[in-house]
PDB file of C-alpha atoms in Angstrom:
ATOM      1  CA  UNK A   1       8.112 119.918 202.834  1.00  0.00           C
ATOM      2  CA  UNK A   2      10.441 122.331 204.600  1.00  0.00           C
ATOM      3  CA  UNK A   3       8.815 125.047 206.719  1.00  0.00           C
ATOM      4  CA  UNK A   4      11.054 128.099 206.679  1.00  0.00           C
ATOM      5  CA  UNK A   5      10.739 130.195 209.815  1.00  0.00           C
ATOM      6  CA  UNK A   6      11.558 133.829 210.428  1.00  0.00           C
ATOM      7  CA  UNK A   7      12.039 135.121 213.963  1.00  0.00           C
ATOM      8  CA  UNK A   8      10.427 138.479 214.712  1.00  0.00           C
ATOM      9  CA  UNK A   9      12.478 139.526 217.719  1.00  0.00           C
ATOM     10  CA  UNK A  10      15.978 138.468 218.736  1.00  0.00           C
ATOM     11  CA  UNK A  11      14.702 137.240 222.079  1.00  0.00           C
ATOM     12  CA  UNK A  12      15.925 135.197 225.019  1.00  0.00           C
ATOM     13  CA  UNK A  13      13.020 132.738 224.775  1.00  0.00           C
ATOM     14  CA  UNK A  14      13.759 132.061 221.117  1.00  0.00           C
ATOM     15  CA  UNK A  15      17.418 131.449 221.912  1.00  0.00           C
ATOM     16  CA  UNK A  16      16.720 129.222 224.912  1.00  0.00           C
ATOM     17  CA  UNK A  17      13.784 127.229 223.574  1.00  0.00           C
ATOM     18  CA  UNK A  18      12.198 128.035 220.232  1.00  0.00           C
ATOM     19  CA  UNK A  19      15.133 127.830 217.826  1.00  0.00           C
ATOM     20  CA  UNK A  20      15.867 124.310 219.040  1.00  0.00           C
ATOM     21  CA  UNK A  21      12.159 123.439 218.970  1.00  0.00           C
ATOM     22  CA  UNK A  22      11.841 124.507 215.333  1.00  0.00           C
ATOM     23  CA  UNK A  23      14.985 122.637 214.343  1.00  0.00           C
ATOM     24  CA  UNK A  24      13.786 119.537 216.186  1.00  0.00           C
ATOM     25  CA  UNK A  25      10.956 119.243 213.660  1.00  0.00           C
ATOM     26  CA  UNK A  26      11.959 117.238 210.603  1.00  0.00           C
ATOM     27  CA  UNK A  27      10.697 119.987 208.301  1.00  0.00           C
ATOM     28  CA  UNK A  28      11.672 123.006 210.443  1.00  0.00           C
ATOM     29  CA  UNK A  29      14.344 125.513 209.423  1.00  0.00           C
ATOM     30  CA  UNK A  30      15.155 128.953 210.868  1.00  0.00           C
ATOM     31  CA  UNK A  31      16.189 131.109 207.914  1.00  0.00           C
ATOM     32  CA  UNK A  32      16.075 134.689 209.217  1.00  0.00           C
ATOM     33  CA  UNK A  33      15.875 136.831 212.340  1.00  0.00           C
ATOM     34  CA  UNK A  34      14.685 140.411 212.696  1.00  0.00           C
ATOM     35  CA  UNK A  35      15.656 142.981 215.311  1.00  0.00           C
ATOM     36  CA  UNK A  36      15.134 146.729 215.098  1.00  0.00           C
ATOM     37  CA  UNK A  37      18.848 146.938 215.956  1.00  0.00           C
ATOM     38  CA  UNK A  38      20.927 145.763 212.964  1.00  0.00           C
ATOM     39  CA  UNK A  39      23.875 145.097 215.267  1.00  0.00           C
ATOM     40  CA  UNK A  40      21.783 142.911 217.572  1.00  0.00           C
ATOM     41  CA  UNK A  41      20.268 141.068 214.617  1.00  0.00           C
ATOM     42  CA  UNK A  42      23.701 140.281 213.161  1.00  0.00           C
ATOM     43  CA  UNK A  43      25.147 139.181 216.503  1.00  0.00           C
ATOM     44  CA  UNK A  44      22.110 137.018 217.274  1.00  0.00           C
ATOM     45  CA  UNK A  45      22.173 135.394 213.851  1.00  0.00           C
ATOM     46  CA  UNK A  46      25.860 134.581 214.215  1.00  0.00           C
ATOM     47  CA  UNK A  47      25.454 133.124 217.700  1.00  0.00           C
ATOM     48  CA  UNK A  48      22.531 130.927 216.662  1.00  0.00           C
ATOM     49  CA  UNK A  49      23.536 129.821 213.175  1.00  0.00           C
ATOM     50  CA  UNK A  50      20.785 131.757 211.388  1.00  0.00           C
ATOM     51  CA  UNK A  51      21.649 132.547 207.748  1.00  0.00           C
ATOM     52  CA  UNK A  52      20.068 135.989 207.467  1.00  0.00           C
ATOM     53  CA  UNK A  53      19.717 138.988 209.787  1.00  0.00           C
ATOM     54  CA  UNK A  54      17.402 141.913 208.980  1.00  0.00           C
ATOM     55  CA  UNK A  55      16.213 145.010 210.810  1.00  0.00           C
ATOM     56  CA  UNK A  56      12.747 145.580 209.305  1.00  0.00           C
ATOM     57  CA  UNK A  57       9.632 143.456 209.215  1.00  0.00           C
ATOM     58  CA  UNK A  58       9.257 144.028 205.483  1.00  0.00           C
ATOM     59  CA  UNK A  59      12.696 142.541 204.875  1.00  0.00           C
ATOM     60  CA  UNK A  60      11.873 139.515 207.022  1.00  0.00           C
ATOM     61  CA  UNK A  61       8.562 138.878 205.279  1.00  0.00           C
ATOM     62  CA  UNK A  62      10.294 139.020 201.896  1.00  0.00           C
ATOM     63  CA  UNK A  63      13.077 136.646 202.971  1.00  0.00           C
ATOM     64  CA  UNK A  64      11.338 133.504 201.720  1.00  0.00           C
ATOM     65  CA  UNK A  65       9.760 132.539 205.047  1.00  0.00           C
ATOM     66  CA  UNK A  66       6.644 130.386 205.369  1.00  0.00           C
ATOM     67  CA  UNK A  67       5.971 131.099 209.045  1.00  0.00           C
ATOM     68  CA  UNK A  68       7.022 133.598 211.689  1.00  0.00           C
ATOM     69  CA  UNK A  69       7.531 133.377 215.424  1.00  0.00           C
ATOM     70  CA  UNK A  70       6.806 136.669 217.232  1.00  0.00           C
ATOM     71  CA  UNK A  71       8.541 137.255 220.569  1.00  0.00           C
ATOM     72  CA  UNK A  72       8.843 141.033 220.659  1.00  0.00           C
ATOM     73  CA  UNK A  73       7.421 143.160 223.471  1.00  0.00           C
ATOM     74  CA  UNK A  74       3.682 142.812 223.858  1.00  0.00           C
ATOM     75  CA  UNK A  75       2.556 146.104 222.342  1.00  0.00           C
ATOM     76  CA  UNK A  76       4.112 145.138 218.994  1.00  0.00           C
ATOM     77  CA  UNK A  77       2.333 141.805 218.553  1.00  0.00           C
ATOM     78  CA  UNK A  78      -0.834 143.122 216.903  1.00  0.00           C
ATOM     79  CA  UNK A  79       0.748 145.105 214.086  1.00  0.00           C
ATOM     80  CA  UNK A  80       3.483 142.566 213.421  1.00  0.00           C
ATOM     81  CA  UNK A  81       1.042 139.660 213.326  1.00  0.00           C
ATOM     82  CA  UNK A  82      -1.389 141.476 211.037  1.00  0.00           C
ATOM     83  CA  UNK A  83       1.422 142.380 208.638  1.00  0.00           C
ATOM     84  CA  UNK A  84       2.641 138.774 208.583  1.00  0.00           C
ATOM     85  CA  UNK A  85      -0.882 137.447 208.049  1.00  0.00           C
ATOM     86  CA  UNK A  86      -1.455 139.917 205.211  1.00  0.00           C
ATOM     87  CA  UNK A  87       1.752 138.601 203.631  1.00  0.00           C
ATOM     88  CA  UNK A  88       0.335 135.065 203.786  1.00  0.00           C
ATOM     89  CA  UNK A  89       2.595 133.788 206.569  1.00  0.00           C
ATOM     90  CA  UNK A  90       1.590 131.409 209.325  1.00  0.00           C
ATOM     91  CA  UNK A  91       2.085 133.001 212.753  1.00  0.00           C
ATOM     92  CA  UNK A  92       3.126 131.629 216.137  1.00  0.00           C
ATOM     93  CA  UNK A  93       2.916 134.508 218.609  1.00  0.00           C
ATOM     94  CA  UNK A  94       4.058 134.723 222.189  1.00  0.00           C
ATOM     95  CA  UNK A  95       1.393 135.405 224.756  1.00  0.00           C
ATOM     96  CA  UNK A  96      -0.438 137.617 225.137  1.00  0.00           C
ATOM     97  CA  UNK A  97      -1.576 137.851 221.532  1.00  0.00           C
ATOM     98  CA  UNK A  98      -2.319 141.545 222.094  1.00  0.00           C
ATOM     99  CA  UNK A  99      -2.919 144.096 224.830  1.00  0.00           C
ATOM    100  CA  UNK A 100      -6.717 143.837 224.566  1.00  0.00           C
ATOM    101  CA  UNK A 101      -9.138 141.040 223.777  1.00  0.00           C
ATOM    102  CA  UNK A 102     -10.616 143.056 220.901  1.00  0.00           C
ATOM    103  CA  UNK A 103      -7.195 143.351 219.263  1.00  0.00           C
ATOM    104  CA  UNK A 104      -6.605 139.617 219.742  1.00  0.00           C
ATOM    105  CA  UNK A 105      -9.916 138.920 218.009  1.00  0.00           C
ATOM    106  CA  UNK A 106      -8.800 141.096 215.089  1.00  0.00           C
ATOM    107  CA  UNK A 107      -5.758 138.853 214.717  1.00  0.00           C
ATOM    108  CA  UNK A 108      -7.877 135.704 214.782  1.00  0.00           C
ATOM    109  CA  UNK A 109     -10.323 137.126 212.243  1.00  0.00           C
ATOM    110  CA  UNK A 110      -7.496 138.193 209.930  1.00  0.00           C
ATOM    111  CA  UNK A 111      -5.889 134.741 210.065  1.00  0.00           C
ATOM    112  CA  UNK A 112      -9.209 133.027 209.355  1.00  0.00           C
ATOM    113  CA  UNK A 113      -9.859 135.326 206.400  1.00  0.00           C
ATOM    114  CA  UNK A 114      -6.357 134.740 205.014  1.00  0.00           C
ATOM    115  CA  UNK A 115      -6.470 130.981 205.523  1.00  0.00           C
ATOM    116  CA  UNK A 116      -3.280 130.883 207.598  1.00  0.00           C
ATOM    117  CA  UNK A 117      -2.563 129.364 210.998  1.00  0.00           C
ATOM    118  CA  UNK A 118      -2.357 131.667 214.032  1.00  0.00           C
ATOM    119  CA  UNK A 119      -1.139 130.088 217.266  1.00  0.00           C
ATOM    120  CA  UNK A 120      -0.322 131.307 220.768  1.00  0.00           C
ATOM    121  CA  UNK A 121       2.812 129.921 222.390  1.00  0.00           C
ATOM    122  CA  UNK A 122       1.169 128.603 225.569  1.00  0.00           C
ATOM    123  CA  UNK A 123       3.800 125.979 226.331  1.00  0.00           C
ATOM    124  CA  UNK A 124       2.418 124.790 229.679  1.00  0.00           C
ATOM    125  CA  UNK A 125      -0.370 122.757 228.091  1.00  0.00           C
ATOM    126  CA  UNK A 126       2.408 120.656 226.541  1.00  0.00           C
ATOM    127  CA  UNK A 127       3.813 119.646 229.928  1.00  0.00           C
ATOM    128  CA  UNK A 128       3.476 115.936 230.621  1.00  0.00           C
ATOM    129  CA  UNK A 129       2.298 116.747 234.136  1.00  0.00           C
ATOM    130  CA  UNK A 130      -0.602 118.852 232.915  1.00  0.00           C
ATOM    131  CA  UNK A 131      -1.613 116.297 230.302  1.00  0.00           C
ATOM    132  CA  UNK A 132      -1.577 113.591 232.989  1.00  0.00           C
ATOM    133  CA  UNK A 133      -3.857 115.729 235.164  1.00  0.00           C
ATOM    134  CA  UNK A 134      -6.207 116.421 232.262  1.00  0.00           C
ATOM    135  CA  UNK A 135      -6.409 112.704 231.417  1.00  0.00           C
ATOM    136  CA  UNK A 136      -7.049 111.714 235.038  1.00  0.00           C
ATOM    137  CA  UNK A 137      -9.888 114.230 235.323  1.00  0.00           C
ATOM    138  CA  UNK A 138     -11.415 113.179 231.991  1.00  0.00           C
ATOM    139  CA  UNK A 139     -11.256 109.531 233.100  1.00  0.00           C
ATOM    140  CA  UNK A 140     -13.252 110.362 236.237  1.00  0.00           C
ATOM    141  CA  UNK A 141     -10.471 109.490 238.647  1.00  0.00           C
ATOM    142  CA  UNK A 142     -11.283 112.405 240.978  1.00  0.00           C
ATOM    143  CA  UNK A 143     -15.034 112.261 240.423  1.00  0.00           C
ATOM    144  CA  UNK A 144     -16.728 115.567 239.700  1.00  0.00           C
ATOM    145  CA  UNK A 145     -14.205 118.469 239.688  1.00  0.00           C
ATOM    146  CA  UNK A 146     -15.061 121.019 242.367  1.00  0.00           C
ATOM    147  CA  UNK A 147     -12.134 123.397 242.834  1.00  0.00           C
ATOM    148  CA  UNK A 148      -8.590 124.149 241.672  1.00  0.00           C
ATOM    149  CA  UNK A 149      -5.604 126.123 242.899  1.00  0.00           C
ATOM    150  CA  UNK A 150      -2.602 127.364 240.924  1.00  0.00           C
ATOM    151  CA  UNK A 151       0.612 128.530 242.599  1.00  0.00           C
ATOM    152  CA  UNK A 152       2.676 130.457 240.060  1.00  0.00           C
ATOM    153  CA  UNK A 153       4.473 133.161 242.011  1.00  0.00           C
ATOM    154  CA  UNK A 154       8.191 133.112 241.251  1.00  0.00           C
ATOM    155  CA  UNK A 155      11.180 135.446 241.279  1.00  0.00           C
ATOM    156  CA  UNK A 156      11.741 137.133 237.932  1.00  0.00           C
ATOM    157  CA  UNK A 157      15.454 136.869 237.021  1.00  0.00           C
ATOM    158  CA  UNK A 158      17.268 140.161 236.565  1.00  0.00           C
ATOM    159  CA  UNK A 159      17.960 139.469 232.890  1.00  0.00           C
ATOM    160  CA  UNK A 160      14.203 139.197 232.230  1.00  0.00           C
ATOM    161  CA  UNK A 161      13.058 142.179 234.288  1.00  0.00           C
ATOM    162  CA  UNK A 162      13.566 145.197 232.008  1.00  0.00           C
ATOM    163  CA  UNK A 163      10.337 146.260 230.274  1.00  0.00           C
ATOM    164  CA  UNK A 164       8.266 143.706 232.218  1.00  0.00           C
ATOM    165  CA  UNK A 165       8.586 145.797 235.384  1.00  0.00           C
ATOM    166  CA  UNK A 166       9.079 149.296 233.971  1.00  0.00           C
ATOM    167  CA  UNK A 167       7.052 149.870 230.791  1.00  0.00           C
ATOM    168  CA  UNK A 168       3.254 149.843 230.957  1.00  0.00           C
ATOM    169  CA  UNK A 169       3.133 150.931 227.327  1.00  0.00           C
ATOM    170  CA  UNK A 170       4.952 147.726 226.329  1.00  0.00           C
ATOM    171  CA  UNK A 171       2.426 145.530 228.134  1.00  0.00           C
ATOM    172  CA  UNK A 172       4.514 144.905 231.225  1.00  0.00           C
ATOM    173  CA  UNK A 173       3.277 143.506 234.521  1.00  0.00           C
ATOM    174  CA  UNK A 174       2.613 140.059 235.935  1.00  0.00           C
ATOM    175  CA  UNK A 175      -0.929 139.686 234.588  1.00  0.00           C
ATOM    176  CA  UNK A 176       0.101 139.766 230.931  1.00  0.00           C
ATOM    177  CA  UNK A 177       3.252 137.768 231.683  1.00  0.00           C
ATOM    178  CA  UNK A 178       2.063 134.971 233.991  1.00  0.00           C
ATOM    179  CA  UNK A 179      -1.685 135.153 234.672  1.00  0.00           C
ATOM    180  CA  UNK A 180      -2.371 134.523 230.983  1.00  0.00           C
ATOM    181  CA  UNK A 181      -0.444 131.236 231.290  1.00  0.00           C
ATOM    182  CA  UNK A 182      -2.500 130.215 234.304  1.00  0.00           C
ATOM    183  CA  UNK A 183      -5.731 131.019 232.467  1.00  0.00           C
ATOM    184  CA  UNK A 184      -4.717 128.771 229.585  1.00  0.00           C
ATOM    185  CA  UNK A 185      -3.463 125.954 231.811  1.00  0.00           C
ATOM    186  CA  UNK A 186      -6.627 125.959 233.919  1.00  0.00           C
ATOM    187  CA  UNK A 187      -8.741 125.797 230.759  1.00  0.00           C
ATOM    188  CA  UNK A 188      -6.625 122.962 229.374  1.00  0.00           C
ATOM    189  CA  UNK A 189      -6.457 120.800 232.490  1.00  0.00           C
ATOM    190  CA  UNK A 190     -10.110 121.265 233.446  1.00  0.00           C
ATOM    191  CA  UNK A 191     -11.454 121.126 229.886  1.00  0.00           C
ATOM    192  CA  UNK A 192     -13.587 124.094 230.865  1.00  0.00           C
ATOM    193  CA  UNK A 193     -13.872 127.842 230.274  1.00  0.00           C
ATOM    194  CA  UNK A 194     -14.055 130.640 232.861  1.00  0.00           C
ATOM    195  CA  UNK A 195     -17.170 132.790 232.919  1.00  0.00           C
ATOM    196  CA  UNK A 196     -16.329 135.112 235.810  1.00  0.00           C
ATOM    197  CA  UNK A 197     -13.010 136.386 237.187  1.00  0.00           C
ATOM    198  CA  UNK A 198     -12.061 138.725 240.031  1.00  0.00           C
ATOM    199  CA  UNK A 199      -8.514 139.800 240.839  1.00  0.00           C
ATOM    200  CA  UNK A 200      -6.430 141.798 243.261  1.00  0.00           C
ATOM    201  CA  UNK A 201      -3.035 143.088 242.141  1.00  0.00           C
ATOM    202  CA  UNK A 202      -0.121 144.529 244.079  1.00  0.00           C
ATOM    203  CA  UNK A 203       3.185 146.307 243.663  1.00  0.00           C
ATOM    204  CA  UNK A 204       5.417 144.386 246.071  1.00  0.00           C
ATOM    205  CA  UNK A 205       8.680 146.196 245.392  1.00  0.00           C
ATOM    206  CA  UNK A 206      10.024 145.062 242.032  1.00  0.00           C
ATOM    207  CA  UNK A 207       7.777 146.757 239.482  1.00  0.00           C
ATOM    208  CA  UNK A 208       7.502 150.496 238.980  1.00  0.00           C
ATOM    209  CA  UNK A 209       5.628 152.950 236.765  1.00  0.00           C
ATOM    210  CA  UNK A 210       2.278 151.774 238.090  1.00  0.00           C
ATOM    211  CA  UNK A 211       2.791 148.151 237.042  1.00  0.00           C
ATOM    212  CA  UNK A 212       1.774 145.169 239.156  1.00  0.00           C
ATOM    213  CA  UNK A 213       4.247 142.467 240.204  1.00  0.00           C
ATOM    214  CA  UNK A 214       1.756 140.273 242.040  1.00  0.00           C
ATOM    215  CA  UNK A 215      -1.815 139.100 241.490  1.00  0.00           C
ATOM    216  CA  UNK A 216      -4.379 136.818 243.118  1.00  0.00           C
ATOM    217  CA  UNK A 217      -7.380 135.766 241.084  1.00  0.00           C
ATOM    218  CA  UNK A 218     -10.646 133.936 241.720  1.00  0.00           C
ATOM    219  CA  UNK A 219     -12.204 132.133 238.761  1.00  0.00           C
ATOM    220  CA  UNK A 220     -15.639 130.606 238.183  1.00  0.00           C
ATOM    221  CA  UNK A 221     -15.985 128.121 235.306  1.00  0.00           C
ATOM    222  CA  UNK A 222     -18.972 127.066 233.194  1.00  0.00           C
ATOM    223  CA  UNK A 223     -19.238 123.750 235.034  1.00  0.00           C
ATOM    224  CA  UNK A 224     -19.374 125.477 238.423  1.00  0.00           C
ATOM    225  CA  UNK A 225     -15.727 124.755 239.321  1.00  0.00           C
ATOM    226  CA  UNK A 226     -14.100 127.593 241.249  1.00  0.00           C
ATOM    227  CA  UNK A 227     -10.355 128.255 241.238  1.00  0.00           C
ATOM    228  CA  UNK A 228      -7.677 130.389 242.857  1.00  0.00           C
ATOM    229  CA  UNK A 229      -4.433 131.506 241.249  1.00  0.00           C
ATOM    230  CA  UNK A 230      -1.439 133.406 242.598  1.00  0.00           C
ATOM    231  CA  UNK A 231       1.064 134.993 240.241  1.00  0.00           C
ATOM    232  CA  UNK A 232       4.114 137.023 241.145  1.00  0.00           C
ATOM    233  CA  UNK A 233       7.574 138.240 240.206  1.00  0.00           C
ATOM    234  CA  UNK A 234       8.859 138.698 243.758  1.00  0.00           C
ATOM    235  CA  UNK A 235       8.780 135.408 245.704  1.00  0.00           C
ATOM    236  CA  UNK A 236      12.123 133.614 245.736  1.00  0.00           C
ATOM    237  CA  UNK A 237      11.149 130.483 247.659  1.00  0.00           C
ATOM    238  CA  UNK A 238       7.439 129.887 247.057  1.00  0.00           C
ATOM    239  CA  UNK A 239       7.704 127.076 244.520  1.00  0.00           C
ATOM    240  CA  UNK A 240       4.977 126.354 242.004  1.00  0.00           C
ATOM    241  CA  UNK A 241       2.076 123.952 241.976  1.00  0.00           C
ATOM    242  CA  UNK A 242      -1.344 123.035 240.662  1.00  0.00           C
ATOM    243  CA  UNK A 243      -4.140 121.307 242.561  1.00  0.00           C
ATOM    244  CA  UNK A 244      -7.518 120.035 241.401  1.00  0.00           C
ATOM    245  CA  UNK A 245     -10.000 118.729 243.964  1.00  0.00           C
ATOM    246  CA  UNK A 246     -13.004 116.590 243.083  1.00  0.00           C
ATOM    247  CA  UNK A 247     -15.826 114.699 244.753  1.00  0.00           C
ATOM    248  CA  UNK A 248     -13.822 111.444 244.827  1.00  0.00           C
ATOM    249  CA  UNK A 249     -10.189 112.519 244.839  1.00  0.00           C
ATOM    250  CA  UNK A 250      -7.565 115.220 244.545  1.00  0.00           C
ATOM    251  CA  UNK A 251      -4.579 115.904 242.298  1.00  0.00           C
ATOM    252  CA  UNK A 252      -1.497 117.587 243.752  1.00  0.00           C
ATOM    253  CA  UNK A 253       1.122 118.704 241.218  1.00  0.00           C
ATOM    254  CA  UNK A 254       4.401 120.201 242.441  1.00  0.00           C
ATOM    255  CA  UNK A 255       6.990 122.247 240.530  1.00  0.00           C
ATOM    256  CA  UNK A 256       5.011 122.055 237.286  1.00  0.00           C
ATOM    257  CA  UNK A 257       4.455 125.712 236.318  1.00  0.00           C
ATOM    258  CA  UNK A 258       7.784 125.867 234.553  1.00  0.00           C
ATOM    259  CA  UNK A 259       9.343 125.774 231.106  1.00  0.00           C
ATOM    260  CA  UNK A 260      11.191 122.567 231.957  1.00  0.00           C
ATOM    261  CA  UNK A 261       9.737 119.006 231.920  1.00  0.00           C
ATOM    262  CA  UNK A 262      10.005 118.470 235.671  1.00  0.00           C
ATOM    263  CA  UNK A 263       7.750 118.090 238.700  1.00  0.00           C
ATOM    264  CA  UNK A 264       5.429 115.436 240.084  1.00  0.00           C
ATOM    265  CA  UNK A 265       1.698 114.675 240.200  1.00  0.00           C
ATOM    266  CA  UNK A 266       0.084 112.841 243.133  1.00  0.00           C
ATOM    267  CA  UNK A 267      -3.438 111.387 242.975  1.00  0.00           C
ATOM    268  CA  UNK A 268      -5.112 110.935 246.365  1.00  0.00           C
ATOM    269  CA  UNK A 269      -8.358 108.968 246.704  1.00  0.00           C
ATOM    270  CA  UNK A 270     -10.038 106.645 249.209  1.00  0.00           C
ATOM    271  CA  UNK A 271      -7.825 103.881 247.800  1.00  0.00           C
ATOM    272  CA  UNK A 272      -4.650 105.711 248.804  1.00  0.00           C
ATOM    273  CA  UNK A 273      -2.012 107.715 246.976  1.00  0.00           C
ATOM    274  CA  UNK A 274      -0.583 107.190 243.495  1.00  0.00           C
ATOM    275  CA  UNK A 275       2.234 109.019 241.734  1.00  0.00           C
ATOM    276  CA  UNK A 276       1.093 109.546 238.163  1.00  0.00           C
ATOM    277  CA  UNK A 277       3.641 108.823 235.467  1.00  0.00           C
ATOM    278  CA  UNK A 278       4.064 111.184 232.523  1.00  0.00           C
ATOM    279  CA  UNK A 279       6.548 111.958 229.775  1.00  0.00           C
ATOM    280  CA  UNK A 280       9.460 114.338 230.339  1.00  0.00           C
ATOM    281  CA  UNK A 281       9.670 115.713 226.824  1.00  0.00           C
ATOM    282  CA  UNK A 282      10.643 119.273 225.904  1.00  0.00           C
ATOM    283  CA  UNK A 283       7.533 121.439 226.273  1.00  0.00           C
ATOM    284  CA  UNK A 284       8.357 123.387 223.112  1.00  0.00           C
ATOM    285  CA  UNK A 285       9.029 120.546 220.689  1.00  0.00           C
TER     286      UNK A 285
END
């Protein structure tokens, strides 16, 4: 059965990753795109081979779609998702689902009541590196997990800066852009949930209007594991990484907090060092 998708937002991430990911599914078809700018919608549709371009959500939801992918600015997610759910559409929404946890719970409750699927596009849990780490931990290869560290401070490209560094009302800032990814990836790799979090944020020179462009967080998980994470928009040469340290070994992952299937994972134990193998498949497909 064909699943007909409508794109809510003529976005860069949809163009770079999600359109291809949908089309890579045997049953996936992108049938319409919506932008509040009719000109942008038409141009985007033409560039990406999408049959229909519309400029209102109502028109998109009546365009024969089965599911929608939401990649608009963060403050729009709640209303757009609720409207799509009310129309009986399945929803894949970019993170964060909403600007507050209470609004995100409203979305989940609405989807449950309507009997439709609501998903968050947390792509990093699909990385082969992170699945290899999760499997190694679950298999007991590092013993009892004790601590973790995530290095996810990067330099935000100019073409992606815009509202992320200038519009608090749109849900800008590094916490809603990157820290949410680290929260999900920590939960996935550790198979655990945080119960306590503390954070410091900073404005290191890129963001304005009171927004943060850097954050350091300390996490405590149900199992007792503690973790550190560093997120940023302003570090050009830091690189990314993910470490998990246990009673019998440690995992060191390098260049893995990325949208591309790259990086490496090293397991170090009393027996020596081992490079873990993992698939290099597209994180979005």
